CSV table of C-alpha atoms in Angstrom, one decimal:
chain,number,residue,atom,x,y,z
A,1,MET,CA,32.2,145.6,-86.4
A,2,ASP,CA,32.8,143.1,-89.4
A,3,TYR,CA,36.1,143.7,-89.8
A,4,ASP,CA,39.4,143.3,-87.7
A,5,ILE,CA,41.9,145.6,-86.8
A,6,LYS,CA,45.8,144.5,-86.9
A,7,GLU,CA,49.1,145.8,-87.1
A,8,VAL,CA,50.9,146.0,-90.8
A,9,ASP,CA,54.3,145.2,-91.7
A,10,LEU,CA,55.2,148.2,-94.6
A,11,PHE,CA,58.6,145.9,-94.8
A,12,ASP,CA,56.6,143.4,-96.5
A,13,PRO,CA,56.1,143.8,-100.0
A,14,VAL,CA,52.8,142.1,-99.9
A,15,ALA,CA,51.2,144.2,-96.9
A,16,GLU,CA,53.1,147.5,-98.8
A,17,THR,CA,51.5,146.4,-102.2
A,18,LYS,CA,48.2,146.2,-100.5
A,19,VAL,CA,48.6,149.6,-98.5
A,20,THR,CA,49.5,151.4,-101.7
A,21,ASN,CA,46.7,149.8,-103.4
A,22,LEU,CA,44.3,151.4,-100.8
A,23,LEU,CA,45.8,154.7,-100.8
A,24,ARG,CA,45.5,154.8,-104.7
A,25,VAL,CA,42.0,153.9,-104.5
A,26,THR,CA,41.2,156.3,-101.9
A,27,PHE,CA,43.1,159.4,-102.8
A,28,ASN,CA,42.7,158.4,-106.7
A,29,SER,CA,46.3,159.4,-107.0
A,30,ASP,CA,49.2,157.2,-108.4
A,31,ILE,CA,51.2,157.0,-105.2
A,32,HIS,CA,54.6,154.9,-105.4
A,33,SER,CA,55.2,151.7,-103.8
A,34,GLN,CA,57.2,153.0,-101.2
A,35,ARG,CA,56.3,156.3,-100.8
A,36,VAL,CA,54.5,155.6,-96.9
A,37,ARG,CA,57.3,153.9,-95.6
A,38,LEU,CA,59.7,156.6,-96.9
A,39,ASN,CA,57.2,159.4,-95.6
A,40,THR,CA,57.1,157.9,-91.9
A,41,TRP,CA,59.8,155.5,-90.8
A,42,THR,CA,62.1,157.1,-88.4
A,43,LYS,CA,65.3,156.3,-86.6
A,44,SER,CA,64.0,156.5,-83.2
A,45,THR,CA,65.6,155.4,-80.4
A,46,VAL,CA,62.8,154.4,-78.5
A,47,SER,CA,59.7,153.2,-80.4
A,48,PRO,CA,59.2,152.6,-84.0
A,49,SER,CA,56.4,154.0,-86.4
A,50,LEU,CA,53.2,152.0,-85.9
A,51,TYR,CA,50.9,150.9,-89.0
A,52,LEU,CA,47.6,150.0,-88.4
A,53,GLY,CA,45.1,148.4,-90.7
A,54,ALA,CA,41.4,147.3,-90.8
A,55,PHE,CA,40.7,144.1,-92.3
A,56,ILE,CA,37.9,141.5,-93.5
A,57,GLY,CA,40.0,138.3,-94.3
A,58,GLU,CA,42.9,139.4,-96.3
A,59,GLU,CA,41.0,142.8,-97.7
A,60,LEU,CA,42.6,145.6,-96.6
A,61,ILE,CA,40.0,148.2,-96.3
A,62,GLY,CA,41.0,151.3,-93.8
A,63,PHE,CA,44.8,152.4,-92.7
A,64,ASN,CA,46.3,154.7,-90.7
A,65,GLY,CA,50.0,155.6,-90.0
A,66,PHE,CA,51.6,156.9,-86.9
A,67,ILE,CA,55.3,158.2,-87.5
A,68,SER,CA,57.6,158.4,-84.2
A,69,HIS,CA,59.1,161.0,-82.8
A,70,ASP,CA,61.5,161.7,-80.6
A,71,LEU,CA,60.9,164.8,-79.2
A,72,ILE,CA,63.4,166.7,-76.8
A,73,TRP,CA,62.3,168.1,-73.2
A,74,ASN,CA,64.7,170.0,-71.2
A,75,GLY,CA,67.2,168.0,-73.1
A,76,ASP,CA,65.7,164.3,-72.6
A,77,ILE,CA,63.8,162.6,-75.5
A,78,VAL,CA,60.3,162.0,-75.2
A,79,ASN,CA,58.4,159.7,-77.7
A,80,CYS,CA,55.2,160.5,-79.4
A,81,HIS,CA,53.5,159.4,-82.6
A,82,GLN,CA,52.0,161.3,-85.2
A,83,SER,CA,48.5,160.2,-87.0
A,84,CYS,CA,48.7,160.5,-90.7
A,85,TRP,CA,48.2,158.7,-94.1
A,86,THR,CA,44.6,157.8,-92.8
A,87,ALA,CA,42.4,156.1,-95.8
A,88,THR,CA,39.3,154.2,-96.1
A,89,ASN,CA,38.0,152.3,-99.3
A,90,PRO,CA,34.6,153.8,-100.7
A,91,ASN,CA,32.8,151.0,-100.4
A,92,HIS,CA,33.5,150.7,-96.6
A,93,ARG,CA,32.7,154.0,-95.7
A,94,GLY,CA,30.5,154.7,-92.3
A,95,LYS,CA,31.6,151.6,-90.5
A,96,ARG,CA,33.7,154.3,-88.1
A,97,ILE,CA,36.7,152.9,-89.3
A,98,PHE,CA,38.9,155.5,-88.8
A,99,ASN,CA,37.7,156.3,-85.6
A,100,ASN,CA,38.8,152.2,-84.1
A,101,LEU,CA,42.1,152.5,-85.9
A,102,ILE,CA,43.1,156.0,-83.4
A,103,GLU,CA,41.4,153.7,-80.2
A,104,GLU,CA,43.4,151.0,-81.1
A,105,ALA,CA,46.4,153.2,-81.6
A,106,LYS,CA,45.7,154.7,-78.6
A,107,ALA,CA,46.2,151.3,-76.7
A,108,ILE,CA,49.2,150.1,-78.4
A,109,LEU,CA,51.0,153.2,-78.0
A,110,LYS,CA,50.2,154.1,-74.5
A,111,GLU,CA,51.4,150.2,-73.8
A,112,ARG,CA,54.4,150.9,-75.8
A,113,GLY,CA,55.4,154.4,-73.8
A,114,SER,CA,54.6,156.7,-76.1
A,115,ALA,CA,53.4,160.2,-74.7
A,116,PHE,CA,51.0,161.3,-76.8
A,117,ILE,CA,49.6,161.3,-80.5
A,118,LEU,CA,49.7,164.9,-82.1
A,119,GLY,CA,48.5,165.3,-86.0
A,120,PHE,CA,47.5,168.1,-88.5
A,121,PRO,CA,44.3,167.7,-89.7
A,122,ASN,CA,42.4,168.9,-92.8
A,123,ALA,CA,38.9,170.2,-91.6
A,124,ASP,CA,37.0,167.3,-92.5
A,125,SER,CA,39.2,164.7,-90.2
A,126,GLY,CA,39.7,167.7,-87.6
A,127,ALA,CA,36.2,167.7,-86.5
A,128,ILE,CA,36.2,164.1,-86.0
A,129,PHE,CA,39.4,164.0,-83.8
A,130,THR,CA,38.2,166.9,-81.4
A,131,SER,CA,34.2,165.9,-81.0
A,132,GLU,CA,34.7,162.4,-81.3
A,133,LEU,CA,38.0,161.1,-80.2
A,134,GLY,CA,38.8,163.4,-77.6
A,135,PHE,CA,41.5,165.2,-79.0
A,136,THR,CA,42.4,168.9,-78.3
A,137,SER,CA,43.0,171.5,-80.9
A,138,SER,CA,45.4,174.7,-80.8
A,139,PRO,CA,46.3,177.0,-83.8
A,140,MET,CA,49.4,177.6,-85.7
A,141,SER,CA,51.4,181.0,-86.4
A,142,LYS,CA,53.0,182.4,-88.9
A,143,ALA,CA,56.5,184.9,-89.8
A,144,LEU,CA,57.4,186.0,-93.0
A,145,ILE,CA,60.5,187.5,-93.7
A,146,PRO,CA,61.4,189.4,-97.5
A,147,SER,CA,64.3,189.1,-98.9
A,148,ASN,CA,66.0,192.5,-98.8
A,149,TRP,CA,69.0,194.0,-97.2
A,150,LEU,CA,67.1,195.5,-94.6
A,151,LEU,CA,66.1,192.1,-93.1
A,152,PRO,CA,68.2,191.7,-90.2
A,153,THR,CA,67.3,194.9,-88.8
A,154,ARG,CA,64.0,195.2,-89.9
A,155,ASN,CA,62.2,192.0,-89.6
A,156,LEU,CA,64.3,190.4,-86.6
A,157,ARG,CA,64.5,191.2,-83.3
A,158,HIS,CA,68.2,192.4,-82.5
A,159,TRP,CA,70.1,189.6,-79.7
A,160,SER,CA,73.0,190.9,-77.9
A,161,ASP,CA,76.5,188.6,-78.4
A,162,ILE,CA,75.7,187.7,-75.0
A,163,GLU,CA,71.5,186.5,-75.0
A,164,THR,CA,70.7,183.5,-75.0
A,165,LEU,CA,67.5,182.0,-76.4
A,166,VAL,CA,65.7,179.8,-73.7
A,167,VAL,CA,63.9,177.0,-74.8
A,168,GLU,CA,62.8,175.2,-71.9
A,169,ASN,CA,59.5,173.4,-70.6
A,170,SER,CA,58.8,172.9,-74.0
A,171,TYR,CA,58.8,170.3,-76.8
A,172,SER,CA,61.3,170.5,-79.1
A,173,GLN,CA,61.7,169.2,-82.8
A,174,ASN,CA,64.3,166.7,-83.1
A,175,GLU,CA,65.8,168.3,-86.2
A,176,HIS,CA,68.8,165.8,-87.2
A,177,GLN,CA,65.6,162.7,-87.2
A,178,LEU,CA,63.6,165.0,-88.7
A,179,ILE,CA,65.9,166.1,-91.6
A,180,VAL,CA,66.7,162.3,-92.0
A,181,LEU,CA,63.1,161.4,-92.3
A,182,LYS,CA,62.4,164.2,-95.2
A,183,LYS,CA,65.1,163.2,-97.1
A,184,GLN,CA,64.2,160.1,-97.3
A,185,GLU,CA,61.4,161.1,-99.5
A,186,SER,CA,62.9,164.1,-100.9
A,187,GLY,CA,66.1,163.7,-101.3
A,188,GLY,CA,67.9,166.9,-102.6
A,189,GLU,CA,64.8,168.9,-101.9
A,190,ILE,CA,65.3,169.1,-98.3
A,191,LEU,CA,68.1,172.2,-98.0
A,192,VAL,CA,69.9,172.7,-95.0
A,193,VAL,CA,71.9,175.8,-94.3
A,194,GLU,CA,74.4,176.5,-91.0
A,195,ASP,CA,76.3,179.1,-89.8
A,196,TYR,CA,77.8,180.0,-86.2
A,197,HIS,CA,76.6,176.7,-84.5
A,198,ASN,CA,72.6,177.7,-85.8
A,199,LEU,CA,70.7,175.5,-88.5
A,200,ILE,CA,67.7,176.5,-90.6
A,201,TRP,CA,66.1,173.9,-92.5
A,202,GLY,CA,63.8,173.1,-95.2
A,203,ARG,CA,62.8,173.5,-98.7
A,204,MET,CA,62.5,176.0,-101.8
A,205,ARG,CA,58.5,176.4,-102.9
A,206,LYS,CA,56.4,178.4,-105.4
A,207,ARG,CA,53.3,180.2,-105.2
A,208,LYS,CA,51.2,182.2,-107.8
A,209,ALA,CA,50.8,186.2,-107.0
A,210,GLY,CA,48.3,187.3,-109.9
A,211,PRO,CA,50.7,186.9,-112.8
A,212,LEU,CA,53.6,186.4,-110.6
A,213,THR,CA,55.7,183.5,-109.4
A,214,LEU,CA,57.1,183.7,-106.6
A,215,SER,CA,59.6,181.2,-105.4
A,216,TYR,CA,59.9,181.5,-101.2
A,217,PHE,CA,61.6,179.2,-98.4
A,218,ASP,CA,59.7,177.1,-96.4
A,219,CYS,CA,61.3,176.7,-93.1
A,220,GLY,CA,60.8,173.1,-91.7
A,221,GLY,CA,63.1,173.7,-88.3
A,222,MET,CA,66.0,175.4,-86.7
A,223,ILE,CA,68.4,175.0,-83.9
A,224,ILE,CA,69.7,178.5,-82.5
A,225,ASN,CA,72.2,178.4,-80.3
A,226,ASN,CA,73.1,181.7,-81.0
A,227,PRO,CA,70.5,184.0,-81.9
A,228,HIS,CA,72.9,187.4,-82.4
A,229,PHE,CA,73.6,185.1,-85.7
A,230,PHE,CA,70.3,184.0,-86.5
A,231,GLY,CA,70.1,187.3,-88.9
A,232,GLN,CA,73.7,186.1,-90.3
A,233,LEU,CA,72.2,182.5,-91.0
A,234,VAL,CA,69.1,184.0,-92.6
A,235,ALA,CA,71.2,186.3,-94.9
A,236,LYS,CA,73.3,183.3,-95.7
A,237,LEU,CA,70.4,181.5,-96.9
A,238,VAL,CA,69.0,184.5,-99.0
A,239,GLY,CA,72.2,184.4,-100.7
A,240,VAL,CA,72.6,180.9,-101.9
A,241,TYR,CA,69.3,180.1,-102.5
A,242,LYS,CA,67.6,183.4,-103.4
A,243,PRO,CA,64.2,183.2,-102.4
A,244,THR,CA,61.6,186.0,-102.6
A,245,TYR,CA,60.8,185.6,-98.7
A,246,ILE,CA,61.3,183.6,-96.3
A,247,GLN,CA,58.3,181.6,-94.2
A,248,PHE,CA,58.0,180.1,-90.9
A,249,VAL,CA,54.9,178.6,-89.7
A,250,MET,CA,54.9,177.5,-86.0
A,251,HIS,CA,52.8,176.4,-83.0
A,252,HIS,CA,51.6,179.3,-81.6
A,253,THR,CA,53.1,178.5,-78.0
A,254,ASN,CA,56.7,177.7,-80.2
A,255,GLN,CA,59.5,180.1,-78.2
A,256,TYR,CA,61.7,180.7,-81.4
A,257,ALA,CA,58.9,183.0,-81.9
A,258,ALA,CA,61.0,185.9,-79.8
A,259,LEU,CA,63.4,185.9,-83.1
A,260,PHE,CA,61.2,187.6,-84.8
A,261,LYS,CA,59.3,191.2,-84.5
A,262,GLN,CA,56.0,190.0,-85.9
A,263,VAL,CA,54.3,186.5,-85.8
A,264,ARG,CA,50.7,186.7,-86.6
A,265,PRO,CA,48.2,183.6,-86.8
A,266,ALA,CA,48.7,181.4,-89.7
A,267,MET,CA,45.3,181.1,-91.9
A,268,HIS,CA,44.4,178.4,-93.8
A,269,THR,CA,46.9,176.2,-91.9
A,270,GLU,CA,46.1,172.9,-90.3
A,271,PRO,CA,46.1,173.2,-86.3
A,272,LEU,CA,47.7,170.7,-83.9
A,273,VAL,CA,45.5,168.4,-82.5
A,274,LEU,CA,46.7,166.4,-79.7
A,275,PHE,CA,45.7,163.4,-77.5
A,276,ASP,CA,47.7,162.9,-74.4
A,277,LEU,CA,48.6,159.3,-73.4
A,278,LYS,CA,50.8,159.7,-70.0
A,279,ARG,CA,49.4,163.4,-68.8
A,280,GLN,CA,52.5,165.2,-69.9
A,281,THR,CA,51.0,167.7,-71.8
A,282,ALA,CA,49.5,170.4,-69.3
A,283,ASP,CA,50.5,173.5,-69.9
A,284,ALA,CA,53.6,172.7,-72.4
A,285,ARG,CA,54.5,174.7,-75.2
A,286,PHE,CA,55.2,172.7,-78.6
A,287,ASN,CA,58.5,174.3,-80.4
A,288,LEU,CA,57.0,173.0,-83.9
A,289,PHE,CA,57.8,173.9,-87.1
A,290,ALA,CA,55.6,173.2,-90.9
A,291,GLY,CA,58.7,170.6,-91.1
A,292,ALA,CA,57.2,168.0,-88.3
A,293,LYS,CA,53.8,167.6,-90.3
A,294,ASP,CA,53.8,164.4,-92.5
A,295,ILE,CA,52.9,167.1,-95.3
A,296,PHE,CA,55.7,169.1,-95.2
């Protein structure tokens, strides 16, 4: 190949400018200079986010970011990385730049102790992940809660005040780490509601439904210590932000699905793709929500 793959330091203004310019050309969009760093740099306690570039001399012709996530496994921290912000200069397509960036990331991240690489790709890149790069793919699910006075009993499962939601042998989001990450880029758009030691976070969005514009709360993640009061948490959210409905997009193995009476496949939603670096994901469940995605 006629290019070299090297790490990129997004805290270096020159390097950050090269990345921003490449992204603007690739996506034909006016991406602001700090967006990638704000969107990807976490306060990981284990390993930092990784940024790789393909260079011809000093020219950056390809880029891929890898967000560091400190997931929770039975109370322990397990570090992993999410592939994101894939960009190739249009003049250099066909050189397997994306493939080689991912392969280099596998070697670097395995050496640094990352357990696996995950991603939420579109249809085009998803096919490359699974057919050429050895990733597995699994679907997402969805639950919707309309905002009406019956919602705690009509749309949610009943839990007694002595029942607990068992979350074990699964990779769960580090919700506080994710909230900090999302607020770096989106600030006050990230909303957090707490009630009786339960927490839900996300953002308000809008969608067209015929002539109507509906506002809805898109859940980024949850901490549910007491499922008996989950309905009360949802009611508090509805009272404060008044969405038409609440949307929960989650991995199909998510144990929080037990909170809902009905969960269905999430159509037209990016799947989870995963490459195991340390053979730690066999038969594991993933308590991941939409908030784990770089595009949330």
